[in-house]
mmCIF file of C-alpha atoms in Angstrom:
data_model
loop_
_atom_site.group_PDB
_atom_site.id
_atom_site.type_symbol
_atom_site.label_atom_id
_atom_site.label_comp_id
_atom_site.label_asym_id
_atom_site.label_seq_id
_atom_site.Cartn_x
_atom_site.Cartn_y
_atom_site.Cartn_z
ATOM 1 C CA GLY A 1 92.027 89.259 68.903
ATOM 2 C CA GLU A 2 93.939 92.003 70.623
ATOM 3 C CA GLU A 3 90.960 94.300 70.972
ATOM 4 C CA VAL A 4 87.416 93.969 72.199
ATOM 5 C CA ALA A 5 85.161 93.764 69.167
ATOM 6 C CA GLN A 6 81.536 94.834 69.210
ATOM 7 C CA THR A 7 78.928 94.421 66.511
ATOM 8 C CA PRO A 8 77.008 96.017 65.051
ATOM 9 C CA LYS A 9 78.359 99.544 65.309
ATOM 10 C CA HIS A 10 74.897 101.044 64.928
ATOM 11 C CA LEU A 11 71.489 99.460 65.422
ATOM 12 C CA VAL A 12 68.098 101.039 64.807
ATOM 13 C CA ARG A 13 64.952 99.412 66.111
ATOM 14 C CA GLY A 14 61.321 100.414 66.265
ATOM 15 C CA GLU A 15 59.771 100.486 69.686
ATOM 16 C CA GLY A 16 58.755 96.969 70.674
ATOM 17 C CA GLN A 17 61.280 95.239 68.431
ATOM 18 C CA LYS A 18 64.078 92.999 69.627
ATOM 19 C CA ALA A 19 67.714 94.123 69.645
ATOM 20 C CA LYS A 20 70.741 91.864 69.931
ATOM 21 C CA LEU A 21 74.274 93.113 70.457
ATOM 22 C CA TYR A 22 77.485 91.109 70.299
ATOM 23 C CA CYS A 23 80.848 91.320 71.998
ATOM 24 C CA ALA A 24 84.028 89.348 71.355
ATOM 25 C CA PRO A 25 86.415 89.815 74.297
ATOM 26 C CA ILE A 26 90.167 89.968 73.917
ATOM 27 C CA LYS A 27 91.527 86.483 73.292
ATOM 28 C CA GLY A 28 92.349 84.823 76.580
ATOM 29 C CA HIS A 29 90.206 87.162 78.679
ATOM 30 C CA SER A 30 87.773 85.376 80.939
ATOM 31 C CA TYR A 31 85.813 88.312 82.283
ATOM 32 C CA VAL A 32 83.257 90.311 80.356
ATOM 33 C CA PHE A 33 81.337 93.399 81.481
ATOM 34 C CA TRP A 34 78.443 95.238 79.840
ATOM 35 C CA TYR A 35 77.785 98.946 80.443
ATOM 36 C CA GLN A 36 75.129 101.264 79.091
ATOM 37 C CA GLN A 37 76.057 104.894 78.381
ATOM 38 C CA VAL A 38 73.017 107.137 78.460
ATOM 39 C CA LEU A 39 72.455 110.888 78.378
ATOM 40 C CA LYS A 40 75.725 111.259 76.567
ATOM 41 C CA ASN A 41 77.970 110.566 79.537
ATOM 42 C CA GLU A 42 76.382 108.573 82.337
ATOM 43 C CA PHE A 43 77.561 104.960 82.561
ATOM 44 C CA LYS A 44 75.334 102.295 84.002
ATOM 45 C CA PHE A 45 76.671 98.828 84.795
ATOM 46 C CA LEU A 46 74.481 96.007 83.494
ATOM 47 C CA ILE A 47 76.088 92.608 84.007
ATOM 48 C CA SER A 48 79.412 90.776 84.245
ATOM 49 C CA PHE A 49 80.546 87.254 83.415
ATOM 50 C CA GLN A 50 83.374 84.989 84.421
ATOM 51 C CA ASN A 51 83.626 82.716 81.405
ATOM 52 C CA GLU A 52 80.047 81.572 80.768
ATOM 53 C CA ASN A 53 78.911 82.172 84.324
ATOM 54 C CA VAL A 54 77.089 85.287 85.439
ATOM 55 C CA PHE A 55 79.174 87.023 88.102
ATOM 56 C CA ASP A 56 77.164 90.137 88.858
ATOM 57 C CA GLU A 57 73.780 90.967 87.347
ATOM 58 C CA THR A 58 72.676 93.644 89.781
ATOM 59 C CA GLY A 59 72.361 96.246 87.035
ATOM 60 C CA MET A 60 70.207 94.275 84.630
ATOM 61 C CA PRO A 61 66.588 95.292 84.022
ATOM 62 C CA LYS A 62 65.496 91.678 84.135
ATOM 63 C CA GLU A 63 62.124 92.115 82.506
ATOM 64 C CA ARG A 64 63.457 92.745 79.017
ATOM 65 C CA PHE A 65 67.237 92.376 79.143
ATOM 66 C CA SER A 66 69.184 89.145 78.952
ATOM 67 C CA ALA A 67 72.810 88.268 78.291
ATOM 68 C CA LYS A 68 74.911 85.212 77.587
ATOM 69 C CA CYS A 69 78.544 84.250 77.187
ATOM 70 C CA LEU A 70 78.774 80.782 75.661
ATOM 71 C CA PRO A 71 81.986 78.884 74.898
ATOM 72 C CA ASN A 72 83.490 79.596 71.484
ATOM 73 C CA SER A 73 80.895 82.249 70.695
ATOM 74 C CA PRO A 74 80.720 86.020 71.070
ATOM 75 C CA CYS A 75 78.921 87.217 74.168
ATOM 76 C CA SER A 76 75.503 88.709 73.525
ATOM 77 C CA LEU A 77 73.166 91.237 75.091
ATOM 78 C CA GLU A 78 69.543 90.994 74.033
ATOM 79 C CA ILE A 79 66.742 93.444 74.634
ATOM 80 C CA GLN A 80 63.221 92.196 74.075
ATOM 81 C CA ALA A 81 60.542 94.725 73.224
ATOM 82 C CA THR A 82 62.793 97.766 73.122
ATOM 83 C CA LYS A 83 61.648 101.077 74.548
ATOM 84 C CA LEU A 84 62.660 104.615 73.668
ATOM 85 C CA GLU A 85 64.597 104.829 76.943
ATOM 86 C CA ASP A 86 66.852 101.953 75.795
ATOM 87 C CA SER A 87 68.469 104.283 73.269
ATOM 88 C CA ALA A 88 72.087 104.428 74.367
ATOM 89 C CA VAL A 89 75.583 103.290 73.542
ATOM 90 C CA TYR A 90 76.292 99.823 74.933
ATOM 91 C CA PHE A 91 79.889 99.085 75.813
ATOM 92 C CA CYS A 92 81.488 95.749 76.440
ATOM 93 C CA ALA A 93 84.729 95.398 78.372
ATOM 94 C CA SER A 94 86.939 92.414 79.065
ATOM 95 C CA SER A 95 89.673 91.720 81.578
ATOM 96 C CA GLN A 96 92.067 89.055 82.751
ATOM 97 C CA LEU A 97 94.678 88.466 85.393
ATOM 98 C CA THR A 98 98.022 89.765 84.163
ATOM 99 C CA ARG A 99 100.731 87.281 83.291
ATOM 100 C CA LYS A 100 102.842 88.194 86.290
ATOM 101 C CA GLY A 101 100.015 87.381 88.632
ATOM 102 C CA LYS A 102 99.345 90.958 89.575
ATOM 103 C CA SER A 103 95.679 91.406 90.274
ATOM 104 C CA SER A 104 95.191 94.483 88.196
ATOM 105 C CA TYR A 105 92.233 93.155 86.226
ATOM 106 C CA GLU A 106 92.165 96.207 84.027
ATOM 107 C CA GLN A 107 89.049 96.475 81.932
ATOM 108 C CA TYR A 108 89.562 97.017 78.220
ATOM 109 C CA PHE A 109 86.627 98.562 76.411
ATOM 110 C CA GLY A 110 85.247 97.968 72.958
ATOM 111 C CA PRO A 111 84.099 100.768 70.627
ATOM 112 C CA GLY A 112 80.456 100.342 71.612
ATOM 113 C CA THR A 113 77.167 99.716 69.818
ATOM 114 C CA ARG A 114 74.865 102.684 69.403
ATOM 115 C CA LEU A 115 71.257 101.563 69.748
ATOM 116 C CA THR A 116 68.579 103.958 68.564
ATOM 117 C CA VAL A 117 64.967 103.086 69.334
ATOM 118 C CA THR A 118 62.448 105.009 67.259
ATOM 119 C CA GLY B 1 77.687 102.474 98.832
ATOM 120 C CA ASN B 2 80.164 103.311 96.098
ATOM 121 C CA SER B 3 80.010 106.485 94.052
ATOM 122 C CA VAL B 4 82.211 108.917 92.172
ATOM 123 C CA THR B 5 81.722 112.650 91.858
ATOM 124 C CA GLN B 6 83.701 114.677 89.381
ATOM 125 C CA MET B 7 83.600 118.296 88.431
ATOM 126 C CA GLU B 8 81.085 119.220 85.818
ATOM 127 C CA GLY B 9 82.282 120.572 82.557
ATOM 128 C CA PRO B 10 82.754 121.642 80.054
ATOM 129 C CA VAL B 11 86.302 122.759 80.663
ATOM 130 C CA THR B 12 87.816 124.970 77.983
ATOM 131 C CA LEU B 13 91.532 125.751 78.001
ATOM 132 C CA SER B 14 94.136 127.236 75.736
ATOM 133 C CA GLU B 15 96.992 125.065 74.587
ATOM 134 C CA GLU B 16 99.802 124.737 77.177
ATOM 135 C CA ALA B 17 97.488 125.677 80.053
ATOM 136 C CA PHE B 18 97.425 123.719 83.315
ATOM 137 C CA LEU B 19 94.607 121.228 83.755
ATOM 138 C CA THR B 20 92.914 120.010 86.902
ATOM 139 C CA ILE B 21 89.790 117.870 86.921
ATOM 140 C CA ASN B 22 88.539 117.153 90.411
ATOM 141 C CA CYS B 23 87.305 113.718 91.436
ATOM 142 C CA THR B 24 86.126 112.538 94.831
ATOM 143 C CA TYR B 25 84.768 109.171 95.780
ATOM 144 C CA THR B 26 82.775 107.271 98.357
ATOM 145 C CA ALA B 27 83.597 103.627 98.881
ATOM 146 C CA THR B 28 82.767 100.924 101.369
ATOM 147 C CA GLY B 29 86.183 99.313 101.247
ATOM 148 C CA TYR B 30 89.561 100.015 99.706
ATOM 149 C CA PRO B 31 88.952 100.721 96.062
ATOM 150 C CA SER B 32 91.227 100.991 93.072
ATOM 151 C CA LEU B 33 90.883 104.297 91.227
ATOM 152 C CA PHE B 34 91.047 105.015 87.513
ATOM 153 C CA TRP B 35 90.893 107.753 84.961
ATOM 154 C CA TYR B 36 89.505 106.835 81.548
ATOM 155 C CA VAL B 37 89.427 109.011 78.434
ATOM 156 C CA GLN B 38 86.858 108.886 75.652
ATOM 157 C CA TYR B 39 87.649 110.496 72.317
ATOM 158 C CA PRO B 40 84.728 111.385 70.034
ATOM 159 C CA GLY B 41 83.024 108.327 68.635
ATOM 160 C CA GLU B 42 85.314 105.913 70.440
ATOM 161 C CA GLY B 43 85.249 103.652 73.462
ATOM 162 C CA LEU B 44 86.961 104.214 76.760
ATOM 163 C CA GLN B 45 90.722 104.059 77.089
ATOM 164 C CA LEU B 46 92.420 103.610 80.408
ATOM 165 C CA LEU B 47 94.538 106.686 81.057
ATOM 166 C CA LEU B 48 95.990 105.893 84.476
ATOM 167 C CA LYS B 49 95.264 104.057 87.688
ATOM 168 C CA ALA B 50 96.195 103.767 91.354
ATOM 169 C CA THR B 51 95.464 100.790 93.539
ATOM 170 C CA LYS B 52 96.303 102.007 97.036
ATOM 171 C CA ALA B 53 96.563 105.147 99.115
ATOM 172 C CA ASP B 54 99.356 107.586 98.151
ATOM 173 C CA ASP B 55 99.952 105.821 94.838
ATOM 174 C CA LYS B 56 100.442 108.168 91.906
ATOM 175 C CA GLY B 57 99.236 107.086 88.508
ATOM 176 C CA SER B 58 100.785 108.757 85.479
ATOM 177 C CA ASN B 59 100.605 108.487 81.716
ATOM 178 C CA LYS B 60 101.086 110.826 78.732
ATOM 179 C CA GLY B 61 101.839 113.757 81.033
ATOM 180 C CA PHE B 62 98.703 113.212 83.118
ATOM 181 C CA GLU B 63 98.969 112.465 86.826
ATOM 182 C CA ALA B 64 96.622 111.643 89.684
ATOM 183 C CA THR B 65 97.377 110.773 93.315
ATOM 184 C CA TYR B 66 95.188 108.490 95.427
ATOM 185 C CA ARG B 67 94.393 110.558 98.540
ATOM 186 C CA LYS B 68 92.625 108.452 101.115
ATOM 187 C CA GLU B 69 92.390 111.258 103.675
ATOM 188 C CA THR B 70 90.441 113.461 101.284
ATOM 189 C CA THR B 71 88.927 110.584 99.259
ATOM 190 C CA SER B 72 90.142 112.242 96.096
ATOM 191 C CA PHE B 73 91.880 111.353 92.838
ATOM 192 C CA HIS B 74 92.253 114.636 90.958
ATOM 193 C CA LEU B 75 93.573 114.540 87.404
ATOM 194 C CA GLU B 76 96.305 117.032 86.457
ATOM 195 C CA LYS B 77 98.410 117.902 83.466
ATOM 196 C CA GLY B 78 100.944 120.666 83.332
ATOM 197 C CA SER B 79 100.536 121.634 79.694
ATOM 198 C CA VAL B 80 97.551 120.491 77.674
ATOM 199 C CA GLN B 81 97.486 119.997 73.923
ATOM 200 C CA VAL B 82 94.700 120.248 71.385
ATOM 201 C CA SER B 83 94.849 116.460 71.054
ATOM 202 C CA ASP B 84 93.845 116.116 74.735
ATOM 203 C CA SER B 85 90.336 117.308 73.872
ATOM 204 C CA ALA B 86 88.061 114.484 75.012
ATOM 205 C CA VAL B 87 85.745 113.417 77.814
ATOM 206 C CA TYR B 88 87.479 112.255 80.986
ATOM 207 C CA PHE B 89 85.894 109.800 83.405
ATOM 208 C CA CYS B 90 86.955 109.096 86.951
ATOM 209 C CA ALA B 91 86.079 105.584 88.137
ATOM 210 C CA LEU B 92 86.516 103.259 91.065
ATOM 211 C CA ARG B 93 86.479 99.534 91.466
ATOM 212 C CA GLU B 94 85.680 97.840 94.710
ATOM 213 C CA GLY B 95 88.244 95.766 96.527
ATOM 214 C CA SER B 96 87.320 92.672 94.543
ATOM 215 C CA THR B 97 89.365 92.438 91.373
ATOM 216 C CA LEU B 98 86.319 91.092 89.593
ATOM 217 C CA GLY B 99 84.273 94.115 90.484
ATOM 218 C CA ARG B 100 82.407 96.395 88.175
ATOM 219 C CA LEU B 101 83.480 99.985 87.658
ATOM 220 C CA TYR B 102 81.606 102.934 89.170
ATOM 221 C CA PHE B 103 81.944 105.981 86.944
ATOM 222 C CA GLY B 104 81.640 109.684 87.465
ATOM 223 C CA ARG B 105 79.576 111.614 84.959
ATOM 224 C CA GLY B 106 82.505 112.672 82.835
ATOM 225 C CA THR B 107 84.134 116.032 82.175
ATOM 226 C CA GLN B 108 84.328 117.387 78.652
ATOM 227 C CA LEU B 109 87.690 119.041 77.963
ATOM 228 C CA THR B 110 88.205 121.268 74.941
ATOM 229 C CA VAL B 111 91.644 122.688 74.230
ATOM 230 C CA TRP B 112 91.975 125.561 71.788
ATOM 231 C CA PRO B 113 95.172 126.272 69.850
#
């Protein structure tokens, strides 16, 4: 598609439950980024992929968070045993080299998934 | 390390007023700089960008100039409209084109008619 799609739009989980979020990047984009927006405005980088390969995972809380980008499937971000502090809006972004070869690699953001942990 | 500092809001202006939102950065290399806008309930939209020193990014009447000497990328608009009400984020990306974005904490702008 022409836009980054994220599902679901809203997700409510009880503390300790699992949460799984999905992201379909723009068609033809090879790079996917996940960000967590907490406290209304602060963005925290989680992880990035180049195709199905992890490129940068320095922001991932590895104990409970995992992510995948498999061929021909939406990318996913999974949180095992959610905690109250995981309540946030999770944004996915995708990017690709422009057709003219200019290395702009602009990141296009999806509408986000609001996760509420109760 | 890399970081972005932008002026805290909220900023409240009357329609047709002049807007400045300050943004300064710290970077280890030669970053690209961006301004993103977030309307209520929506994701981030790229507003403008600059990839090297002295570049000026512009879009929809907004402008920002990449100032390496002052490590700044201030956002300006000569005459704001009610429809400009949103949260504005300054961001940088490291030299690598595959790099993640580092965001400031956002500035809420409200424009009254």
